[in-house]
Every structure is written in structure tokens, then in C-alpha cells.
Tab-separated table of C-alpha atoms and ligand atoms in Angstrom:
chain	number	residue	atom	x	y	z
S	1216	UNK	CA	-13.152	185.783	40.099
S	1217	UNK	CA	-14.098	183.077	37.629
S	1218	UNK	CA	-11.507	181.659	35.290
S	1219	UNK	CA	-11.464	182.979	31.743
S	1220	UNK	CA	-12.846	179.728	30.340
S	1221	UNK	CA	-15.536	179.448	33.004
S	1222	UNK	CA	-16.689	183.032	32.486
S	1223	UNK	CA	-16.972	182.900	28.695
S	1224	UNK	CA	-17.918	179.274	27.984
S	1225	UNK	CA	-21.635	179.963	28.537
S	1226	UNK	CA	-21.696	182.403	25.574
S	1227	UNK	CA	-21.969	181.738	21.856
S	1228	UNK	CA	-18.814	182.430	19.879
S	1229	UNK	CA	-18.213	182.131	16.138
S	1230	UNK	CA	-15.686	179.463	15.162
S	1231	UNK	CA	-15.912	179.645	11.354
S	1232	UNK	CA	-17.576	181.487	8.514
S	1233	UNK	CA	-20.385	179.467	6.926
S	1234	UNK	CA	-18.548	179.553	3.613
S	1235	UNK	CA	-15.523	177.831	5.172
S	1236	UNK	CA	-17.547	174.804	6.281
S	1237	UNK	CA	-18.126	172.659	3.232
S	1238	UNK	CA	-18.580	168.891	2.977
S	1239	UNK	CA	-15.352	168.138	4.896
S	1240	UNK	CA	-15.154	168.373	8.696
S	1241	UNK	CA	-13.378	171.511	9.824
S	1242	UNK	CA	-11.015	172.101	12.741
S	1243	UNK	CA	-11.916	174.878	15.155
S	1244	UNK	CA	-10.683	176.144	18.476
S	1245	UNK	CA	-12.472	177.920	21.297
S	1246	UNK	CA	-11.357	178.758	24.839
S	1247	UNK	CA	-8.638	176.139	24.843
S	1248	UNK	CA	-10.902	173.422	23.420
S	1249	UNK	CA	-10.019	171.736	20.135
S	1250	UNK	CA	-13.151	171.141	18.105
S	1251	UNK	CA	-14.299	169.591	14.892
S	1252	UNK	CA	-17.390	171.031	13.231
S	1253	UNK	CA	-19.326	169.456	10.423
S	1254	UNK	CA	-22.584	169.702	8.527
S	1255	UNK	CA	-25.260	167.190	9.468
S	1256	UNK	CA	-28.396	166.511	7.428
S	1257	UNK	CA	-30.273	169.094	9.478
S	1258	UNK	CA	-27.720	171.624	10.665
S	1259	UNK	CA	-24.238	171.795	12.099
S	1260	UNK	CA	-22.540	169.811	14.819
S	1261	UNK	CA	-19.524	170.535	17.020
S	1262	UNK	CA	-17.653	167.935	19.063
S	1263	UNK	CA	-14.240	167.337	20.533
S	1264	UNK	CA	-11.707	167.033	17.747
S	1265	UNK	CA	-9.947	163.785	18.691
S	1266	UNK	CA	-11.497	160.338	18.369
S	1267	UNK	CA	-12.633	158.580	21.549
S	1268	UNK	CA	-11.119	155.315	20.281
S	1269	UNK	CA	-7.440	156.116	19.937
S	1270	UNK	CA	-7.160	159.830	19.511
S	1271	UNK	CA	-7.102	160.214	15.729
S	1272	UNK	CA	-7.853	163.629	14.305
S	1273	UNK	CA	-11.475	163.609	13.212
S	1274	UNK	CA	-10.823	166.474	10.811
S	1275	UNK	CA	-9.237	163.796	8.621
S	1276	UNK	CA	-12.462	161.781	8.776
S	1277	UNK	CA	-15.525	161.879	6.558
S	1278	UNK	CA	-19.060	163.101	6.906
S	1279	UNK	CA	-21.351	160.166	6.090
S	1280	UNK	CA	-25.077	159.556	6.438
S	1281	UNK	CA	-24.786	158.417	10.065
S	1282	UNK	CA	-22.520	161.227	11.169
S	1283	UNK	CA	-18.774	161.743	11.367
S	1284	UNK	CA	-16.585	158.754	10.527
S	1285	UNK	CA	-13.032	158.511	11.803
S	1286	UNK	CA	-10.450	157.709	9.132
S	1287	UNK	CA	-8.329	155.514	11.442
S	1288	UNK	CA	-10.705	152.578	12.163
S	1289	UNK	CA	-14.054	153.823	10.916
S	1290	UNK	CA	-15.791	154.481	14.226
S	1291	UNK	CA	-18.732	156.743	13.404
S	1292	UNK	CA	-20.303	159.365	15.649
S	1293	UNK	CA	-23.793	160.858	15.447
S	1294	UNK	CA	-24.408	164.553	15.800
S	1295	UNK	CA	-24.792	164.221	19.583
S	1296	UNK	CA	-21.274	162.743	19.724
S	1297	UNK	CA	-22.316	159.171	20.571
S	1298	UNK	CA	-20.632	156.388	18.659
S	1299	UNK	CA	-23.123	154.607	16.425
S	1300	UNK	CA	-20.839	152.199	14.578
S	1301	UNK	CA	-17.685	150.196	15.324
S	1302	UNK	CA	-16.892	148.378	12.076
S	1303	UNK	CA	-14.374	145.938	13.652
S	1304	UNK	CA	-17.131	144.296	15.747
S	1305	UNK	CA	-20.478	145.047	14.157
S	1306	UNK	CA	-22.580	142.729	16.332
S	1307	UNK	CA	-21.208	143.772	19.731
S	1308	UNK	CA	-22.722	146.476	21.954
S	1309	UNK	CA	-21.066	149.876	21.695
S	1310	UNK	CA	-19.160	150.712	24.898
S	1311	UNK	CA	-20.836	153.503	26.857
S	1312	UNK	CA	-17.630	155.538	26.879
S	1313	UNK	CA	-17.475	155.569	23.092
S	1314	UNK	CA	-18.652	159.134	22.742
S	1315	UNK	CA	-17.243	162.527	21.916
S	1316	UNK	CA	-17.929	165.579	24.044
S	1317	UNK	CA	-20.428	167.503	21.994
S	1318	UNK	CA	-21.404	171.153	22.163
S	1319	UNK	CA	-24.194	173.479	21.114
S	1320	UNK	CA	-23.687	174.547	17.509
S	1321	UNK	CA	-25.708	176.866	15.286
S	1322	UNK	CA	-25.406	178.565	11.931
S	1323	UNK	CA	-26.534	182.178	11.740
S	1324	UNK	CA	-25.483	185.432	10.059
S	1325	UNK	CA	-23.020	183.611	7.807
S	1326	UNK	CA	-21.172	182.189	10.820
S	1327	UNK	CA	-20.903	178.884	12.645
S	1328	UNK	CA	-21.394	179.524	16.362
S	1329	UNK	CA	-20.518	177.247	19.271
S	1330	UNK	CA	-21.351	177.389	22.979
S	1331	UNK	CA	-19.212	175.115	25.138
S	1332	UNK	CA	-21.315	175.199	28.322
S	1333	UNK	CA	-24.323	172.912	28.866
S	1334	UNK	CA	-26.637	175.967	29.057
S	1335	UNK	CA	-26.030	179.149	27.012
S	1336	UNK	CA	-26.227	182.226	29.246
S	1337	UNK	CA	-27.543	184.450	26.444
S	1338	UNK	CA	-29.025	184.074	22.968
S	1339	UNK	CA	-27.118	184.916	19.795
S	1340	UNK	CA	-26.929	188.641	19.033
S	1341	UNK	CA	-30.066	190.088	17.419
S	1342	UNK	CA	-29.128	191.502	14.001
S	1343	UNK	CA	-32.356	191.354	11.979
S	1344	UNK	CA	-31.004	193.412	9.087
S	1345	UNK	CA	-28.733	190.501	8.213
S	1346	UNK	CA	-31.726	188.242	7.654
S	1347	UNK	CA	-34.464	190.346	6.126
S	1348	UNK	CA	-32.909	190.420	2.668
S	1349	UNK	CA	-32.309	194.189	2.743
S	1350	UNK	CA	-28.503	194.011	2.842
S	1351	UNK	CA	-25.628	192.217	1.190
S	1352	UNK	CA	-22.553	191.265	3.186
S	1353	UNK	CA	-18.835	191.029	2.548
S	1354	UNK	CA	-16.444	189.311	4.935
S	1355	UNK	CA	-12.728	189.773	5.475
S	1356	UNK	CA	-10.530	186.736	6.005
S	1357	UNK	CA	-10.432	185.916	9.746
S	1358	UNK	CA	-8.193	188.304	11.634
S	1359	UNK	CA	-5.690	186.039	13.350
S	1360	UNK	CA	-4.071	188.314	15.922
S	1361	UNK	CA	-2.105	187.670	19.067
S	1362	UNK	CA	-4.315	189.741	21.330
S	1363	UNK	CA	-7.091	189.004	23.782
S	1364	UNK	CA	-10.688	189.131	22.585
S	1365	UNK	CA	-11.417	191.896	25.082
S	1366	UNK	CA	-8.584	194.074	23.800
S	1367	UNK	CA	-9.841	193.496	20.265
S	1368	UNK	CA	-13.298	194.783	21.114
S	1369	UNK	CA	-11.760	197.728	22.964
S	1370	UNK	CA	-9.835	198.821	19.899
S	1371	UNK	CA	-12.999	198.604	17.794
S	1372	UNK	CA	-14.728	200.823	20.392
S	1373	UNK	CA	-11.823	203.224	20.814
S	1374	UNK	CA	-12.898	206.635	19.607
S	1375	UNK	CA	-9.676	208.429	20.465
S	1376	UNK	CA	-7.243	206.382	18.400
S	1377	UNK	CA	-8.856	207.189	15.039
S	1378	UNK	CA	-6.933	210.418	14.557
S	1379	UNK	CA	-3.632	208.797	15.590
S	1380	UNK	CA	-3.489	205.205	14.445
S	1381	UNK	CA	-5.499	205.686	11.261
S	1382	UNK	CA	-3.529	208.533	9.741
S	1383	UNK	CA	-3.168	207.883	6.056
S	1384	UNK	CA	-6.339	205.793	5.840
S	1385	UNK	CA	-9.347	207.704	7.234
S	1386	UNK	CA	-8.023	209.292	10.436
S	1387	UNK	CA	-8.151	213.075	10.641
S	1388	UNK	CA	-5.044	214.401	12.443
S	1389	UNK	CA	-6.737	217.816	12.836
S	1390	UNK	CA	-9.418	216.273	15.055
S	1391	UNK	CA	-7.681	215.266	18.254
S	1392	UNK	CA	-10.252	216.321	20.785
S	1393	UNK	CA	-13.099	213.900	21.459
S	1394	UNK	CA	-16.321	215.756	22.268
S	1395	UNK	CA	-18.271	214.350	25.234
S	1396	UNK	CA	-20.532	211.456	24.330
S	1397	UNK	CA	-22.987	209.293	26.185
S	1398	UNK	CA	-22.777	205.547	26.659
S	1399	UNK	CA	-26.022	203.689	27.170
S	1400	UNK	CA	-25.770	200.562	29.296
S	1401	UNK	CA	-28.072	197.780	28.219
S	1402	UNK	CA	-28.751	194.443	29.906
S	1403	UNK	CA	-26.739	192.654	27.208
S	1404	UNK	CA	-24.398	195.378	25.999
S	1405	UNK	CA	-23.688	199.029	25.277
S	1406	UNK	CA	-24.567	201.710	22.766
S	1407	UNK	CA	-22.894	205.018	21.917
S	1408	UNK	CA	-22.940	207.505	19.086
S	1409	UNK	CA	-20.325	209.988	17.934
S	1410	UNK	CA	-19.702	212.079	14.851
S	1411	UNK	CA	-16.215	211.913	13.405
S	1412	UNK	CA	-14.778	214.066	10.605
S	1413	UNK	CA	-13.109	211.218	8.719
S	1414	UNK	CA	-10.804	211.976	5.817
S	1415	UNK	CA	-11.803	210.548	2.465
S	1416	UNK	CA	-8.846	210.357	0.075
S	1417	UNK	CA	-9.053	212.944	-2.701
S	1418	UNK	CA	-9.224	211.604	-6.243
S	1419	UNK	CA	-6.455	212.230	-8.792
S	1420	UNK	CA	-4.165	214.109	-6.461
S	1421	UNK	CA	-6.844	216.380	-5.002
S	1422	UNK	CA	-6.535	217.044	-1.260
S	1423	UNK	CA	-8.503	214.690	1.035
S	1424	UNK	CA	-12.052	215.708	1.822
S	1425	UNK	CA	-13.621	215.724	5.266
S	1426	UNK	CA	-16.379	213.113	5.406
S	1427	UNK	CA	-18.506	213.861	8.448
S	1428	UNK	CA	-19.448	210.386	9.614
S	1429	UNK	CA	-21.938	209.386	12.245
S	1430	UNK	CA	-20.702	206.299	14.056
S	1431	UNK	CA	-23.109	204.207	16.081
S	1432	UNK	CA	-21.468	201.609	18.278
S	1433	UNK	CA	-23.389	198.686	19.722
S	1434	UNK	CA	-21.793	195.977	21.810
S	1435	UNK	CA	-23.259	192.621	22.689
S	1436	UNK	CA	-21.276	191.082	25.514
S	1437	UNK	CA	-18.909	189.489	25.665
S	1438	UNK	CA	-17.150	190.046	22.305
S	1439	UNK	CA	-19.473	191.228	19.541
S	1440	UNK	CA	-19.530	194.772	18.160
S	1441	UNK	CA	-21.748	196.339	15.515
S	1442	UNK	CA	-20.587	199.643	14.126
S	1443	UNK	CA	-22.881	201.591	11.787
S	1444	UNK	CA	-21.192	204.170	9.536
S	1445	UNK	CA	-23.313	206.982	8.169
S	1446	UNK	CA	-20.916	209.118	6.155
S	1447	UNK	CA	-21.846	212.103	4.041
S	1448	UNK	CA	-19.544	211.174	1.136
S	1449	UNK	CA	-18.726	207.458	1.293
S	1450	UNK	CA	-21.349	204.675	1.360
S	1451	UNK	CA	-23.489	203.917	4.355
S	1452	UNK	CA	-22.512	200.534	5.739
S	1453	UNK	CA	-22.354	198.553	8.971
S	1454	UNK	CA	-19.367	196.654	10.300
S	1455	UNK	CA	-19.721	193.567	12.474
S	1456	UNK	CA	-16.663	192.512	14.456
S	1457	UNK	CA	-16.898	189.425	16.635
S	1458	UNK	CA	-13.793	188.345	18.492
S	1459	UNK	CA	-13.626	184.624	19.190
S	1460	UNK	CA	-11.352	183.748	22.120
S	1461	UNK	CA	-8.861	180.925	21.590
S	1462	UNK	CA	-7.328	181.621	24.978
S	1463	UNK	CA	-6.989	184.552	27.348
S	1464	UNK	CA	-4.240	186.007	25.139
S	1465	UNK	CA	-5.221	184.961	21.632
S	1466	UNK	CA	-8.275	185.456	19.450
S	1467	UNK	CA	-9.509	185.365	15.910
S	1468	UNK	CA	-11.914	188.066	14.804
S	1469	UNK	CA	-14.744	187.539	12.329
S	1470	UNK	CA	-15.138	190.855	10.574
S	1471	UNK	CA	-17.697	191.646	7.918
S	1472	UNK	CA	-19.830	194.481	6.621
S	1473	UNK	CA	-23.397	194.807	5.448
S	1474	UNK	CA	-24.204	197.283	2.671
S	1475	UNK	CA	-26.883	198.142	0.162
S	1476	UNK	CA	-26.967	195.300	-2.387
S	1477	UNK	CA	-27.076	197.799	-5.251
S	1478	UNK	CA	-23.522	198.991	-4.469
S	1479	UNK	CA	-21.661	196.556	-6.675
S	1480	UNK	CA	-18.281	198.148	-6.146
S	1481	UNK	CA	-18.589	198.188	-2.353
S	1482	UNK	CA	-16.986	194.810	-1.526
S	1483	UNK	CA	-13.745	195.579	-3.366
S	1484	UNK	CA	-13.387	199.028	-1.852
S	1485	UNK	CA	-14.284	197.763	1.613
S	1486	UNK	CA	-11.893	194.814	1.651
S	1487	UNK	CA	-8.972	196.851	0.364
S	1488	UNK	CA	-9.441	199.847	2.632
S	1489	UNK	CA	-10.447	197.843	5.706
S	1490	UNK	CA	-7.414	195.567	5.507
S	1491	UNK	CA	-5.169	198.631	5.449
S	1492	UNK	CA	-7.038	200.141	8.407
S	1493	UNK	CA	-6.928	196.927	10.414
S	1494	UNK	CA	-3.234	196.469	9.781
S	1495	UNK	CA	-2.733	199.837	11.484
S	1496	UNK	CA	-4.734	198.524	14.444
S	1497	UNK	CA	-2.922	195.193	14.567
S	1498	UNK	CA	0.518	196.788	14.895
S	1499	UNK	CA	-0.614	198.707	17.958
S	1500	UNK	CA	-2.794	195.990	19.486
S	1501	UNK	CA	-0.319	193.120	19.297
S	1502	UNK	CA	2.277	195.247	21.056
S	1503	UNK	CA	0.016	196.161	23.995
S	1504	UNK	CA	0.852	194.705	27.402
S	1505	UNK	CA	-0.430	192.936	29.279
S	1506	UNK	CA	-1.748	190.765	26.486
S	1507	UNK	CA	-4.611	189.487	28.634
S	1508	UNK	CA	-7.532	191.849	29.006
S	1509	UNK	CA	-6.953	193.610	32.353
S	1510	UNK	CA	-9.355	192.673	35.137
S	1511	UNK	CA	-9.254	196.014	36.857
S	1512	UNK	CA	-8.369	199.631	36.175
S	1513	UNK	CA	-5.337	199.852	38.430
S	1514	UNK	CA	-2.634	199.302	35.812
S	1515	UNK	CA	-3.885	201.825	33.234
S	1516	UNK	CA	-5.058	205.415	33.357
S	1517	UNK	CA	-8.257	206.243	31.519
S	1518	UNK	CA	-9.860	209.600	30.788
S	1519	UNK	CA	-13.366	210.684	29.904
S	1520	UNK	CA	-12.827	210.289	26.172
S	1521	UNK	CA	-12.178	206.577	26.795
S	1522	UNK	CA	-15.642	206.173	28.228
S	1523	UNK	CA	-16.901	203.604	25.719
S	1524	UNK	CA	-13.985	201.149	26.050
S	1525	UNK	CA	-14.071	201.721	29.823
S	1526	UNK	CA	-17.755	200.859	30.046
S	1527	UNK	CA	-17.038	197.809	27.955
S	1528	UNK	CA	-14.269	196.709	30.283
S	1529	UNK	CA	-16.543	197.198	33.289
S	1530	UNK	CA	-19.009	194.817	31.688
S	1531	UNK	CA	-16.358	192.201	30.978
S	1532	UNK	CA	-15.091	192.457	34.559
S	1533	UNK	CA	-18.693	191.976	35.757
S	1534	UNK	CA	-18.886	188.778	33.702
S	1535	UNK	CA	-15.653	187.524	35.211
S	1536	UNK	CA	-17.176	188.205	38.651
S	1537	UNK	CA	-20.391	186.418	37.693
S	1538	UNK	CA	-22.461	189.618	37.896
S	1539	UNK	CA	-24.908	191.217	35.433
S	1540	UNK	CA	-23.076	193.392	32.910
S	1541	UNK	CA	-25.101	196.535	33.590
S	1542	UNK	CA	-24.506	196.482	37.347
S	1543	UNK	CA	-21.928	198.814	38.901
S	1544	UNK	CA	-18.633	197.156	39.759
S	1545	UNK	CA	-17.202	197.960	43.192
S	1546	UNK	CA	-13.896	199.829	43.286
A	2638	FES	S1	-8.909	156.295	16.402
A	2638	FES	FE1	-10.761	156.824	15.507
A	2638	FES	S2	-11.601	154.931	14.931
A	2638	FES	FE2	-9.783	154.384	15.919
A	2639	FE2	FE1	-8.803	201.222	14.625
């Protein structure tokens, strides 16, 4: 079994929304590593957060033409992390150890992504509709929850909890049975489709209306989920939830939706209703034990209706074992 950090370091994870990274360097955290990210002339850069000279916090530094300049003594680092300037001795050679650990960094889909390993094991998720100009997006503030990234994805994929946890938002307490559904295993993830009779709140005191909604779930391992909502009453939209692991027991989730750009009122409705829905999830998820995503099925009992989160967990266990995600796991 590989360690948590070893298993997930070779994947890309979001560490910030693009709109959070302005002209100042920004602190980030991923799999136990403290990072600083900043905008270079040509893209984004991610390095260790603390200066190689005497450990100052580079988030307090400045982005200058040559790179990132520490505020303590002005040492300046290029985007590959190597020190390019030591102002206290301008003529002397720069010591070879004067470098920051630097990591792969990319900006895509409104997010800053980082991969800590020397070689990424997989490309970024493929979400062309976010780049072809056909959709607008609206993001929630980062969800800062004390749960594991794997448990976060499982709750996004959990079909059965809708009628229980989401009572009062969109859950339909009349619909407790989950009809059988198929889960397609893909080389990089999973796909499943169900229809759920969500409850849309009635206007002006009218009783809630059933909004038959087709839900299409797509997972890209290890921690990205895309969830397309095709309701009959409410607006068609797609939710993207990407959990970014800080440690085995703590994550932040980047959560946003794409929608038709003509729906001007969508962002307000989405943010308000989604925050209420996610608060219902958070209360349950933060209280789950163990906090770490279980590495086997021995401590919990699953049934057929849990098929999608189970298949997801199988894939995550495969990654921890260093196996392909679509291969069967012994036991
Ligand atoms: S600690 Fe950063 S330049 Fe000295
Ligand atoms: Fe939920």
C-alpha cells in the first residue's frame, strides 16, 4: 500500500481559483506541502513556500520581472525555483543550493492546478464545454471541510442520501428506494446516470413540485466529479466538484457550476441554494468516522444502491495499491 502522499502526488489538484491569484503571491497547501503560487510573465508558478535563505514566508514577497522576490533580504527566484539574485553580494556566484523546490503548475477551467510529482500520472480532466464559450460559470467560495477528499467525492456521488440529508432543500422524502442503475468503469474514472424526482419549492406558499431530474455523474480519478443536472422545471446546469487534499483527513473543495450564459439570474439562485444544500452535507460528512477515506470495505456495510460510491472507492483503493483504476481489486 502506498502512502497517501505518494499515491496522490502524481495527479493534478486545484490549489486556488484563478480569480484568487492576483498580482500578489498566494499561499496554498497540497498533500502536506506548503506552497506559494504566483503569476509569471507567461503563466503560473508553484514552489515551496519558505525561502531557501533563512525561511521567510515568500507569500510576503513580491512578484517582480525576474520572478518572486523575498521580502526579508531580497533573494529572487525564477519560475523554476532557482535563485537568480542575491542583492547582498551581487558579484558573487549564486550557491547551488539557493533554490526552491518547484512543481508543475497550470491554469485551466478557472483554477490553478499543481502536480507535486516530477511526472504527472494523468492529464487534467477533459471538460471542453468550459472552454468553447458555450457556458458561463459561477463558483462557490472554497468548501473548507474537515473531511478526506475521498469522502467528499463519495458524498457527491451518493444517490441514496438525497432523500434524507437534503430534506427541505431539494430532497424528496417520498422517494426512498433507489432503482437499479449501471456504473460504467472508464480507464480514468466512472460514469452513471439516474433519474431523481427532486422537489422544487413551490412559489408563494404553493406546495413543492416534483422536478424529475436526470443526473449524470462522471468521475475523473482521484478527486474530480462532474454532475450534469437535466431537470424538467429548474435550469439545466452542470456542477463541478474537485476535492483538493490537504492531508489524508482534510480537504478543500472547489465547487462551481456551468450554465447557459443567457440565464442572468442563475448565479444568485445557484449560490444561495447550493450553499444551503452543501451545509446539509457538511454536517453529516464532518461527523463521519473514520475521517480518512477507508482503504477497504471491512469496516462498513454497503448495499447495491451504494454502487456508485463503492465503485469510486474501489478505484481509489486501486490507486493506493498502484494499480489501474478500472482493474478489479482482490478481496
Ligand atoms: S530569508 Fe528570504 S531572502 Fe533571506
Ligand atoms: Fe448531498
